[in-house]
Each structure stands twice: as C-alpha cells, then as structure tokens.
GROMACS .gro file of C-alpha atoms in nm:
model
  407
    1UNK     CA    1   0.000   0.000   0.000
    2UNK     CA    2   0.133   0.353  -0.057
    3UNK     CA    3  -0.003   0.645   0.016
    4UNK     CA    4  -0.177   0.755  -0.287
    5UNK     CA    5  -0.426   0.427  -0.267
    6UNK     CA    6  -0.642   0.559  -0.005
    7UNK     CA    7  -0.930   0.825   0.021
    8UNK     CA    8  -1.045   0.882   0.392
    9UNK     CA    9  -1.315   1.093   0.273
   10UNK     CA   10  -1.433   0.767   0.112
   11UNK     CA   11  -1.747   0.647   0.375
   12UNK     CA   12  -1.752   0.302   0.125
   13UNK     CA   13  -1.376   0.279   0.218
   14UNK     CA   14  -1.559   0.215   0.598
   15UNK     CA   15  -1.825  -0.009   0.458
   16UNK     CA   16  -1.520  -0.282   0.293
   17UNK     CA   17  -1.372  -0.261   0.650
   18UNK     CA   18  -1.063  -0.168   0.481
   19UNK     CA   19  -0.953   0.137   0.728
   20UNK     CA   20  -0.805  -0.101   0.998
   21UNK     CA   21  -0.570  -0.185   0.762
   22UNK     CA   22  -0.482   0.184   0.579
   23UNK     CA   23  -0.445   0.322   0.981
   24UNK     CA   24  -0.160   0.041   1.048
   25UNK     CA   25  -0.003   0.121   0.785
   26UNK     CA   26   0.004   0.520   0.888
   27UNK     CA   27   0.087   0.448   1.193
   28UNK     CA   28   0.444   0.276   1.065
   29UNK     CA   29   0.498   0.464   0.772
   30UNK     CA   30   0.361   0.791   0.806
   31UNK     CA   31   0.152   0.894   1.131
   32UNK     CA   32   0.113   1.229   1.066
   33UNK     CA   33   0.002   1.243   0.691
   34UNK     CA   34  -0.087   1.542   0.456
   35UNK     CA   35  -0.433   1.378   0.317
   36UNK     CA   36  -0.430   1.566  -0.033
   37UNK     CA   37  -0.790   1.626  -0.169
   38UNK     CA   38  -0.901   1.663  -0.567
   39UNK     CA   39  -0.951   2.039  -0.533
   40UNK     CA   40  -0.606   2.088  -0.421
   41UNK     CA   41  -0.659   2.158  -0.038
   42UNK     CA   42  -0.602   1.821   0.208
   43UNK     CA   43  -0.604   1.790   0.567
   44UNK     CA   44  -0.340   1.629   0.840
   45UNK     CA   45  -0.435   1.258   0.967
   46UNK     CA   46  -0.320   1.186   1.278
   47UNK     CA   47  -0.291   0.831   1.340
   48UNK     CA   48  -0.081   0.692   1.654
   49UNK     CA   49  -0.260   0.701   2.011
   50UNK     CA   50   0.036   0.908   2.173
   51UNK     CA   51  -0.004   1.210   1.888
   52UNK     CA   52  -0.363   1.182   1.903
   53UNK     CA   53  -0.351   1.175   2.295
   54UNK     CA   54  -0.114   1.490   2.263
   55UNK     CA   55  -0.331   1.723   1.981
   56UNK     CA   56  -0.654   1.635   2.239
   57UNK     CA   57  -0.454   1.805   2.502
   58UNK     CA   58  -0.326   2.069   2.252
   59UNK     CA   59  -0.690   2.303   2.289
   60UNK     CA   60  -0.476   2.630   2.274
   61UNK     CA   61  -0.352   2.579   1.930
   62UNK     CA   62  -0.602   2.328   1.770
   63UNK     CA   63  -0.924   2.515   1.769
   64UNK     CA   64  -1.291   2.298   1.797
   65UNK     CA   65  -1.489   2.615   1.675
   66UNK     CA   66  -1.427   2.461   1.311
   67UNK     CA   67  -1.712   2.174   1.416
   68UNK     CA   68  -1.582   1.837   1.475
   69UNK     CA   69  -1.647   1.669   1.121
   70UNK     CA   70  -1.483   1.770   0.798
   71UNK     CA   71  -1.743   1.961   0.609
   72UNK     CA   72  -1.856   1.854   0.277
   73UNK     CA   73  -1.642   2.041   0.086
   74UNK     CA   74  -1.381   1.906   0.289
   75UNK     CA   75  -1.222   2.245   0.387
   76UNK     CA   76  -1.193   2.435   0.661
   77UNK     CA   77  -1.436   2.715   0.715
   78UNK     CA   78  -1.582   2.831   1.013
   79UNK     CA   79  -1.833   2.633   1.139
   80UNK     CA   80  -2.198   2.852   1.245
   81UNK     CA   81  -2.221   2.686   1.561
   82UNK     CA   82  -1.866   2.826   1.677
   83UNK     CA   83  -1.834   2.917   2.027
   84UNK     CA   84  -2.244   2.845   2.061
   85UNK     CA   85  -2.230   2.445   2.096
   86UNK     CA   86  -2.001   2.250   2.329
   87UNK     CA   87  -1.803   2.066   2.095
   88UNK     CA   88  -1.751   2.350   1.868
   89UNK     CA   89  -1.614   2.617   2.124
   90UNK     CA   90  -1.281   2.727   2.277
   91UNK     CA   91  -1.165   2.814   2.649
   92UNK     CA   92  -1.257   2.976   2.841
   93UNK     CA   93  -1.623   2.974   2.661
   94UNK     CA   94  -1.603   2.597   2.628
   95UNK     CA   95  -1.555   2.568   2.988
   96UNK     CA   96  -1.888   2.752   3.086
   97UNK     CA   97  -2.109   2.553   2.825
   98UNK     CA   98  -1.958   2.245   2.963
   99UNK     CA   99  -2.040   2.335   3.307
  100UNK     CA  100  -2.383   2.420   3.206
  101UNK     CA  101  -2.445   2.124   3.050
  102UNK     CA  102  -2.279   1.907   3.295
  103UNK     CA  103  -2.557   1.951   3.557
  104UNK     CA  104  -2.823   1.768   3.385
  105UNK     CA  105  -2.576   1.447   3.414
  106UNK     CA  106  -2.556   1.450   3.806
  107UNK     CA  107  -2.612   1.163   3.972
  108UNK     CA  108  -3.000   1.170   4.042
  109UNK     CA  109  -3.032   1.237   3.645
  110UNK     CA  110  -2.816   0.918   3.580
  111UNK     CA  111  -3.063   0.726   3.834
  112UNK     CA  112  -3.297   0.816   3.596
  113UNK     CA  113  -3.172   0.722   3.296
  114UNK     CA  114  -3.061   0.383   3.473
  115UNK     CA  115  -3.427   0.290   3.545
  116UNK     CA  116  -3.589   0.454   3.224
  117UNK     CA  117  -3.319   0.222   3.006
  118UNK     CA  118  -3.369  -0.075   3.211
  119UNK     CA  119  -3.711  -0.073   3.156
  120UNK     CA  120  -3.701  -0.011   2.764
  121UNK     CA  121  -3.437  -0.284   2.739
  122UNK     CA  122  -3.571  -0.539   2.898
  123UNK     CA  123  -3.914  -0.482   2.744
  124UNK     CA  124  -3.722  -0.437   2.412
  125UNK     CA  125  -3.500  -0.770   2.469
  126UNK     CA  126  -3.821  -0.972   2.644
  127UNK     CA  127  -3.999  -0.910   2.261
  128UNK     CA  128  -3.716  -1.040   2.067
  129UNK     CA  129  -3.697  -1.335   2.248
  130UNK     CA  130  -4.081  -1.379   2.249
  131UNK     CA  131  -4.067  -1.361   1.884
  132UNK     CA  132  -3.777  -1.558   1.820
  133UNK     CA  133  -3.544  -1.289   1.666
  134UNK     CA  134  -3.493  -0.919   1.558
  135UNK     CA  135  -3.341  -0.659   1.374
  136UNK     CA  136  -3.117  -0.573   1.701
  137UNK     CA  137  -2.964  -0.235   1.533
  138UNK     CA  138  -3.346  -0.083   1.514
  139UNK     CA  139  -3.556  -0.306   1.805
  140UNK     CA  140  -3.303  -0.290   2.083
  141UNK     CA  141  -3.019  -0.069   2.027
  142UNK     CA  142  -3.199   0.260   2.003
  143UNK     CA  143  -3.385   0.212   2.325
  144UNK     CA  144  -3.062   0.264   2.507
  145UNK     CA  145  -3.056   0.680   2.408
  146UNK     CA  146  -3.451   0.650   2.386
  147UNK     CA  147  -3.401   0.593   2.755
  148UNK     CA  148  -3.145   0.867   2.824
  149UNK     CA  149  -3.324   1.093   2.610
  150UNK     CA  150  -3.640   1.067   2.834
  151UNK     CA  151  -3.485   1.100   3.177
  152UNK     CA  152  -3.256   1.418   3.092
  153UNK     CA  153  -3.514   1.590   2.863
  154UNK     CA  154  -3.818   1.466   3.018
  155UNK     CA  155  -4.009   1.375   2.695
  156UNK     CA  156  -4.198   1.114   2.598
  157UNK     CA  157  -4.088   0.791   2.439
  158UNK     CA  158  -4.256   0.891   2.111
  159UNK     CA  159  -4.067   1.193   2.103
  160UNK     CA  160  -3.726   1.024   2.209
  161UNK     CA  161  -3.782   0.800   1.924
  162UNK     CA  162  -3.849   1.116   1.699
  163UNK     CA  163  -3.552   1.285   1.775
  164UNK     CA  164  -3.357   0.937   1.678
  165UNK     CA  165  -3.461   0.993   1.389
  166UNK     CA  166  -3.354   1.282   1.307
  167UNK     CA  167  -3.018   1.254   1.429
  168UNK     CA  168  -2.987   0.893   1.259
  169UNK     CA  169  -3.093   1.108   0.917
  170UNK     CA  170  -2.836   1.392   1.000
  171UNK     CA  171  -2.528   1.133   1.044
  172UNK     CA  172  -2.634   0.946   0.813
  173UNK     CA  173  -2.659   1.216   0.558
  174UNK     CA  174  -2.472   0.985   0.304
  175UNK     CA  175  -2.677   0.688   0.303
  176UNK     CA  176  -2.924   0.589   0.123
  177UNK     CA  177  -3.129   0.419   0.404
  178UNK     CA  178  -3.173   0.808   0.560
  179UNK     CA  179  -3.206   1.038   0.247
  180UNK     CA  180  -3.242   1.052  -0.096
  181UNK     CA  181  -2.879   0.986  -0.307
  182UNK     CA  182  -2.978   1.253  -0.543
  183UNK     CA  183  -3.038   1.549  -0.297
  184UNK     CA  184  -2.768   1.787  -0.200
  185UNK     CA  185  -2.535   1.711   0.099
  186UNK     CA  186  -2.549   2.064   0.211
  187UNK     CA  187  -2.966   2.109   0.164
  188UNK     CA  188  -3.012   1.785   0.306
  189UNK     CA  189  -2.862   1.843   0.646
  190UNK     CA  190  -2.960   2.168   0.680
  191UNK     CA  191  -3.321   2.049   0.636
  192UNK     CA  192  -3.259   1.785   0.900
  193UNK     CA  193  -3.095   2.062   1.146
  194UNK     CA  194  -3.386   2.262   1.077
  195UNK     CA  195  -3.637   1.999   1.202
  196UNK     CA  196  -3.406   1.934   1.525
  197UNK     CA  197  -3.439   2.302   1.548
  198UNK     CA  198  -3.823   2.355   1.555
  199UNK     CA  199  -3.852   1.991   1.781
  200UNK     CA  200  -3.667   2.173   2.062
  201UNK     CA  201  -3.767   2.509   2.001
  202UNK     CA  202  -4.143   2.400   2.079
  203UNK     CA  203  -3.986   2.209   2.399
  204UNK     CA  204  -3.832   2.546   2.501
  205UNK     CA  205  -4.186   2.700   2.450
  206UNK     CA  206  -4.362   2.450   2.660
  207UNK     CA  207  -4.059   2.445   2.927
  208UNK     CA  208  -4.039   2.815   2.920
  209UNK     CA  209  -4.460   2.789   3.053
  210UNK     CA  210  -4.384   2.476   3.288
  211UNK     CA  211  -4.043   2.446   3.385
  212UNK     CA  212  -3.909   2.097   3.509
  213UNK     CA  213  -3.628   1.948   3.592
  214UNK     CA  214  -3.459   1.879   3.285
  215UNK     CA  215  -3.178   1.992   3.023
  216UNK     CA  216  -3.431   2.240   2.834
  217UNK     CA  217  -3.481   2.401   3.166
  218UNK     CA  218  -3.155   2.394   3.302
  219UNK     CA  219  -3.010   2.583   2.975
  220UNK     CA  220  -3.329   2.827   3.006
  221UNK     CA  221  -3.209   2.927   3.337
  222UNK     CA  222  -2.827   2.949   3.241
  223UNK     CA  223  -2.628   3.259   3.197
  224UNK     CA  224  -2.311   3.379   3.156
  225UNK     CA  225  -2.182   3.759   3.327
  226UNK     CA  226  -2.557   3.793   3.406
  227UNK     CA  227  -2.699   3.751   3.040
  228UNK     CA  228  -2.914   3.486   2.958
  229UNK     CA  229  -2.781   3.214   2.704
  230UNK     CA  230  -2.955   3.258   2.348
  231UNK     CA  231  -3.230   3.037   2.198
  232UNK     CA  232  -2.918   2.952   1.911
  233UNK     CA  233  -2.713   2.839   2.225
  234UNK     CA  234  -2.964   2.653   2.354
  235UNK     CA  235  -3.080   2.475   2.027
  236UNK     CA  236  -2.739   2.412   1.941
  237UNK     CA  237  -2.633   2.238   2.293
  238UNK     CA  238  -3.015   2.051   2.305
  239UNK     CA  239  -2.858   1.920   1.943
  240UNK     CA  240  -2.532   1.831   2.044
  241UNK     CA  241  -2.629   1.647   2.389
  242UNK     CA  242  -2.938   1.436   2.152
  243UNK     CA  243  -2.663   1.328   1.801
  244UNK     CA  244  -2.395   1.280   2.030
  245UNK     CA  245  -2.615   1.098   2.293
  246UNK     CA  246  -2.801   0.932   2.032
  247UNK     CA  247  -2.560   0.805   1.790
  248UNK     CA  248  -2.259   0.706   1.964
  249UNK     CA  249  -2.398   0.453   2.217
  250UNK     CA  250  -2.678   0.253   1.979
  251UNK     CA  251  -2.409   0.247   1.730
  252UNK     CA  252  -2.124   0.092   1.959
  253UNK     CA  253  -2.396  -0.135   2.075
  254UNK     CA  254  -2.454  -0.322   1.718
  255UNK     CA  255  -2.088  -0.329   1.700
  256UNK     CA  256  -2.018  -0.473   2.061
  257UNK     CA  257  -2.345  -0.687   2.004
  258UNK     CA  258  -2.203  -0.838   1.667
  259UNK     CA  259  -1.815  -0.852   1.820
  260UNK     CA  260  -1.985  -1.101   2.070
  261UNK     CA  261  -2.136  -1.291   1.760
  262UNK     CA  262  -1.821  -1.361   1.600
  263UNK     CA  263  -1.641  -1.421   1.919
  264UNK     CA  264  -1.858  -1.702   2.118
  265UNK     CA  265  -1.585  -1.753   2.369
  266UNK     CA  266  -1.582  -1.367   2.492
  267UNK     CA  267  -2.018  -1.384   2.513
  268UNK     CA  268  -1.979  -1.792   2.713
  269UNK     CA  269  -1.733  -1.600   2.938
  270UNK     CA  270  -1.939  -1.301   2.991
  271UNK     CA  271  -2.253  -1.540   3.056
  272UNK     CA  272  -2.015  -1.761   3.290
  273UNK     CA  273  -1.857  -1.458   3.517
  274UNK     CA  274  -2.171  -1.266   3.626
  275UNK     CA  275  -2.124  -0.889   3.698
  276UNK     CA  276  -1.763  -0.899   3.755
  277UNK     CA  277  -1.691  -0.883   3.381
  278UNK     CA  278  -1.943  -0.572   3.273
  279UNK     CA  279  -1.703  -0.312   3.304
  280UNK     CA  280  -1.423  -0.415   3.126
  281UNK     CA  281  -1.666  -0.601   2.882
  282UNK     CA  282  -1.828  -0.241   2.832
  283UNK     CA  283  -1.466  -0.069   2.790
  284UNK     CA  284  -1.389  -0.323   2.490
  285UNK     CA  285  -1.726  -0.242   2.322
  286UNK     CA  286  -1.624   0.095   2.347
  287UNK     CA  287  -1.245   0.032   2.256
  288UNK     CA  288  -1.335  -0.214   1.945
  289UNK     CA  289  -1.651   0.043   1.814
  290UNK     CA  290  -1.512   0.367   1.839
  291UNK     CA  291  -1.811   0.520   1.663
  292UNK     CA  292  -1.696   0.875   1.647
  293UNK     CA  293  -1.427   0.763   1.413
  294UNK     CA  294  -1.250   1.098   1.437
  295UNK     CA  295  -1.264   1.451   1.517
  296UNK     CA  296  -1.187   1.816   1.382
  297UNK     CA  297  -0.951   2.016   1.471
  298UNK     CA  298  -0.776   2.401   1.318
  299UNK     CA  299  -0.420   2.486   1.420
  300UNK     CA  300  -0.469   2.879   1.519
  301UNK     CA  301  -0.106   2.898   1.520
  302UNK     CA  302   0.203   2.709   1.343
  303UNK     CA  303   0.254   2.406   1.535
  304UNK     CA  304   0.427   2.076   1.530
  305UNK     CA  305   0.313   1.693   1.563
  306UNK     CA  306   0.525   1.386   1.526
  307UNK     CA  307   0.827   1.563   1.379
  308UNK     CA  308   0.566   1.765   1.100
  309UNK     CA  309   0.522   2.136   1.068
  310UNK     CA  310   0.158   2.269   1.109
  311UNK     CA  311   0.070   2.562   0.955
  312UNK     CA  312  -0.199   2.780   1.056
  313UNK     CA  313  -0.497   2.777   0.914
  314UNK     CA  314  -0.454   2.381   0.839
  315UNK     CA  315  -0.716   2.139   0.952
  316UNK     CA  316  -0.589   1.862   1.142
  317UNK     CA  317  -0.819   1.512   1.192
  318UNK     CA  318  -0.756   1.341   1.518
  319UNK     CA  319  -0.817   0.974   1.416
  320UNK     CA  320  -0.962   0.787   1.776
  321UNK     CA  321  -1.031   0.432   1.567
  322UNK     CA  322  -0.723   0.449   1.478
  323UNK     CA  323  -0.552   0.520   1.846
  324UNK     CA  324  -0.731   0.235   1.958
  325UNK     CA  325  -0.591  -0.009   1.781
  326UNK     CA  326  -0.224   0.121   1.771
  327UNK     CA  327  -0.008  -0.148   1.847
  328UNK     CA  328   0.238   0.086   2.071
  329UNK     CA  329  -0.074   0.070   2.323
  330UNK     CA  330  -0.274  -0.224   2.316
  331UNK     CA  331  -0.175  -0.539   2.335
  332UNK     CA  332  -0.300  -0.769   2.012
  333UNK     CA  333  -0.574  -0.515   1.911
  334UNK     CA  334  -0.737  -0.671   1.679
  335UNK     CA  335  -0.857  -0.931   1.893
  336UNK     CA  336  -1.161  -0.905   2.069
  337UNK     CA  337  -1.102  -0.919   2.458
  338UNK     CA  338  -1.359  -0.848   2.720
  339UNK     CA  339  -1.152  -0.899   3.004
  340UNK     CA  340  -0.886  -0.665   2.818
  341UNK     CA  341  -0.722  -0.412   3.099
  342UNK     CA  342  -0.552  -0.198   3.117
  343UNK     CA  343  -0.786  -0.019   2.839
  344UNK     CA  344  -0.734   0.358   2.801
  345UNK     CA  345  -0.934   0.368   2.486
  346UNK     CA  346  -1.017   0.733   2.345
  347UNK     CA  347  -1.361   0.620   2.218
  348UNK     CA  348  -1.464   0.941   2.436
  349UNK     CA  349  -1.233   1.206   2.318
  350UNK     CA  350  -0.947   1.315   2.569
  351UNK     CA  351  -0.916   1.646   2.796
  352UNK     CA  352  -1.167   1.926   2.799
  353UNK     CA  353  -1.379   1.766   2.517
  354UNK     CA  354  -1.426   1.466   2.674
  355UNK     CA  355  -1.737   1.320   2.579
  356UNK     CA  356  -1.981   1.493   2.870
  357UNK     CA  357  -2.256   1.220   2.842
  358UNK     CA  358  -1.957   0.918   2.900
  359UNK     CA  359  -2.134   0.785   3.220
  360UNK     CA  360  -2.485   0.761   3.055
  361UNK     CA  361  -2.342   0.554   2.827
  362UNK     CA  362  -2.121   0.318   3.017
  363UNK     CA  363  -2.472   0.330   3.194
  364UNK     CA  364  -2.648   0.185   2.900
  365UNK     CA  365  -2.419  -0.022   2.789
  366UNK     CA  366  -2.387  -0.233   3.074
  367UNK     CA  367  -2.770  -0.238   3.094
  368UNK     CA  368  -2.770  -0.361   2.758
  369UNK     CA  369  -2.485  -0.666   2.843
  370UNK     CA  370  -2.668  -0.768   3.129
  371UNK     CA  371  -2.964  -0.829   2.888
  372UNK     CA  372  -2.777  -0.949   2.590
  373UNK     CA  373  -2.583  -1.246   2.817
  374UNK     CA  374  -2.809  -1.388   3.039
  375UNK     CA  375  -2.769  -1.678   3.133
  376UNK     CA  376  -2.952  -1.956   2.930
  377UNK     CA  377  -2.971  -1.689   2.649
  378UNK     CA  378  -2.766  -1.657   2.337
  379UNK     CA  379  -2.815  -1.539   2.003
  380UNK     CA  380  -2.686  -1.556   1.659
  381UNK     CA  381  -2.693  -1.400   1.267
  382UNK     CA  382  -3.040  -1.487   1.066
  383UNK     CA  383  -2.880  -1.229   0.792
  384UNK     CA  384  -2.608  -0.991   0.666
  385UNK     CA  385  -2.587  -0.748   0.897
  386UNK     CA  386  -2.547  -0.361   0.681
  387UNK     CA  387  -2.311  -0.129   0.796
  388UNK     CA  388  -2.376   0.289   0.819
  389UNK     CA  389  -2.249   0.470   0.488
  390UNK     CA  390  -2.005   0.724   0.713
  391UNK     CA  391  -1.674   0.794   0.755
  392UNK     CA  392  -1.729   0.970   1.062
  393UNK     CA  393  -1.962   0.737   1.231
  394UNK     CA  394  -1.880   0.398   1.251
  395UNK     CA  395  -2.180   0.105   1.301
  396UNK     CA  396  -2.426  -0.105   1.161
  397UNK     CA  397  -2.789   0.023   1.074
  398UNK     CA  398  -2.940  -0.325   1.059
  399UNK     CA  399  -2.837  -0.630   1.284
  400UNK     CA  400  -3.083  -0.916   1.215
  401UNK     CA  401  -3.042  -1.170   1.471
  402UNK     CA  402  -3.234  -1.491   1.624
  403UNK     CA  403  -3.245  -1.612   1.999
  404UNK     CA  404  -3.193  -1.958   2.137
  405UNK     CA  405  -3.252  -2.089   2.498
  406UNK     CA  406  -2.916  -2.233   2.570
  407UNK     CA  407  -3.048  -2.427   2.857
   0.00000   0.00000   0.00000
C-alpha cells in the first residue's frame, strides 16, 4: 500500500472494513500524513494514540470552533455553531457551556436514565426473544438513548424516538437508508438541522410555561456575566447532547453486540462470570466500536506533531479508531477481549472535550450486556448485517439476529 491508494473521505472505504488496515499502515509509515484532496486543499491525519492523545490536550492551538467533522467540501471554514455548541467552542467559553451542561448528568439524572433504560431494554429484549429474533440495530439498540433521552429531557418515548430519527438522518446524511442519493449534501442536512431546530424550540416554548427538571430548563435558566444564554445556544447544545447521545452509544452497541457474535468464547465468558466482567466487557465495546471515528480540529497557530510542521490555518483530523488499535498501546488489538485491561481507549475524546454524556453511556451499555448475556440466552446471525455509509460514524444500521434458549 502507498499512500496515494487511499481516500479517507471515502465512507464506502468504511463499509469494505478496509480502514483497519490503511491506519496500520500510517501508523508505521507515516503517522502524521498530509491527506491531499481533488480540489487541491487536504487535511493532516493523525494516526498513533500518543499524537492523538497529545493534539486532544493541545486546545490552545487546535481550535474545535471549526465543528468536529470535515465539512462537505472538505475544507476548513468556520463552522456557524462556533463558540455556541459544546463541541464546537474554545476556552474559556467551552468551559462555561460544559459546566452548564454538565448539571443535567448529576447523579439523580443518571438514576434516571438507569431505570428509564432498564425498563425499555428489557421490554425491548423480552420481545425479541418472544418472537424468536430481531433486527437488534433498530428493536433494541436505540432504546438505550430513547431511555437517556427521556430521563434528561423529560419527553416522551414517542418523542425520544423522533428525535432518533432525526439525528440517525443527519449522520447518516450519506446513506441511502436516511435520504435521498440525489439530494444535495449541504440542503439535506440543513433540512434535518432545521427539524431538530423547531422539535426543541417548541420544547423550550412548553418548558419556558412549565419548567421541570430537565436539560431544556436547566439551559433556560443558564447565563453567563448575568446575560441569559440565546435560543441559538440553547438549540445548538439541546442538538449536540441528543446526536452525540443518540448516535454514539446505539451504534457501539450493534458493534459490541455483533463482536460477541463472531467471538462465542468472549459472550460464554461473559454469561459464565456474572457482573464482575461488565465493566471491562463495556470498555472493549467501546475500545473495538469507536463510533466517532474521528474529530476536527484548526491549528490557530504554526505548530508541530510527530516531527511535522503545522501551519496555521490547516485542519488537522484526530483519528480515535485508529488510536485504539495502535499497536504501541494495546496489546493484540485486533482481537476481541472483554476482560482486556488496562484499556485507556479514546472512544470518548481526551481532555476538555471529553465526551460529557460518557457515564450515561457506560450506563447503557452495561444495561444492555446484562440483557444481551443472560444466562440460558444466546443469540446468533439470521442475515447480513449492513453497515452505516459514514466515515465519521462507525456502526451497523441493521443487525438481524435470532435467539436460542441455551439451557
């Protein structure tokens, strides 16, 4: 392979499953590569786990406010949600959204979530079995943020489900399954943003007549040197919690749930060790998934990383699937190991933009193991599984499987 057979802009490059192999190659021959693009503008790919770990911990010279996904057009421009939403803001702003944010994720709201998924999980898991089988990537896996979604925002579980949807259509803003092929990247998600717009905007209304104990109300109240925050920063943060809430942990699910598949002996000794074996089991979903394939970054100043000169202006990608399976850190990566540890996998981001719903989802993902490897309980393929058309999302949007009573 050199370096000239490769297109990470490609989202059927994620589909073959061929990336694993293009990132190992980086990482030996060139972690820190100028990705040239048609138009004559490129990016930097960072690939190794200590340069990635370094450029998250870099925030004074590699801006967020660009957004954390390469744009359409693949160049850097400003992104309109700049120092607004928490993943697209600097210090010391960053600092106060996160804050802000951060209190509808104490520990009373994450009882809440606990018992809201364990109900729609087991209800979810109890039907499969009933009926014999599923499509696990849309009749389990989305109850897990349906859940969340519920007990921080307060809304019903029609309207978690609605919001799913629209942030499976805005990732998913290359594939087929969630929009039209012919319609315009650009009109297409800002139609989607648009309707995630007006959903919260008529929760702000109703919150802004009954206030509760919940996000909307939390971000109502906020305010920063005695100003109130903006309906834009509140519609943008509502946004960011649901996609990044929504996406990352149904998404890692399919692709822990299917890891499991293909490696019986991890899901016998899950089913055989009780408890004990969640956590780490959880941290390998996590590890092996790494949904948000990678994030944005803009150097504000010249700058170096692994021995290369960054200039400013240039956009720099932070690849996290790729950390996780460097070689320098983890021991035999591409195996599958639940009882893997240490694991300091960067499936959350690193530093100040570490993901700030991490514990809902280590939540629901343990809820969901406990489900998935019951004893007497196993499950296997009844069809292909299909895997999301991203290359900045990784997972599967359809996981047919079929349950069997081991006992």
């Amino acid at each position: 392979m050199t370096a000239v057979t490769f297109d990470l802009t490609d989202p059927d490059l994620f589909i073959r499953q061929d990336a694993h192999e293009i990132f190992s190659w980086l990482r030996r021959n060139d972690p820190v590569y100028w990705h040239p693009l048609a138009d004559g503008g490129g990016f930097w790919v960072i690939t190794r786990y200590a340069d990635v770990e370094a450029a998250y911990n870099d925030q004074h010279v590699l801006s967020s406010e660009g957004g954390p996904m390469l744009g359409t057009s693949f160049r850097s421009t400003r992104d309109s949600s700049a120092g607004k939403m928490l993943v697209a803001s600097d210090l010391p702003r960053q600092r106060h959204i996160r804050q802000t944010v951060h209190k509808a994720f104490t520990t009373s709201f994450l009882e809440r979530v606990r018992a809201q998924v364990t109900e729609l999980v087991g209800k979810a898991v109890d039907r499969a079995v009933t009926d014999g089988g599923c499509d696990f990537a849309t009749d389990i896996a989305p109850e897990l943020p349906a859940g969340a979604l519920m007990a921080i925002m307060n809304i019903s579980h029609a309207q978690a489900l609605e919001v799913i949807g629209m942030t499976r259509r805005m990732i998913g803003f290359r594939d087929s399954l969630f929009v039209d092929p012919a319609e315009d990247e650009r009109l297409g998600l800002a139609v989607t943003q648009a309707d995630i717009f007006d959903f919260f905007s008529e929760l702000m209304t109703e919150r802004r007549k009954n206030p509760g104990d919940d996000l909307v109300t939390i971000l109502l109240n906020a305010s920063r040197n005695g100003r109130p925050w903006s309906d834009e920063e509140i519609l943008y943060n509502c946004m960011n919690v649901a996609v990044g809430g929504d996406e990352t942990s149904s998404y890692t699910a399919c692709t822990g749930i299917l890891a499991l598949h293909d490696n019986p002996d991890q899901a016998q000794l899950l089913r055989g060790a009780g408890p004990g074996l969640i956590d780490s089991a959880v941290n390998e979903f996590l590890r092996w998934g790494t949904a948000a394939a990678y994030v944005k970054r803009q150097a504000v100043r010249d700058t170096e990383i692994g021995g290369r000169r960054i200039r400013t202006g240039d956009t720099v990608t932070l690849w996290n699937v790729s950390a996780n399976f460097d070689e320098e850190q983890f021991t035999d990566p591409l195996t599958f190991d639940v009882t893997r540890s240490p694991n300091r996998h960067i499936a959350y981001g690193l530093g100040i933009h570490r993901c700030v719903g991490a514990m809902v989802s280590n939540i629901e993902l343990g809820i969901l193991l406990r489900h998935m490897v019951a004893p007497g309980l196993s499950f296997t393929l009844s069809d292909e599984p299909r895997r999301l058309r991203s290359n900045f999302i990784r997972g599967l949007t359809n996981l047919p499987i079929a349950f069997t009573d081991t006992l």
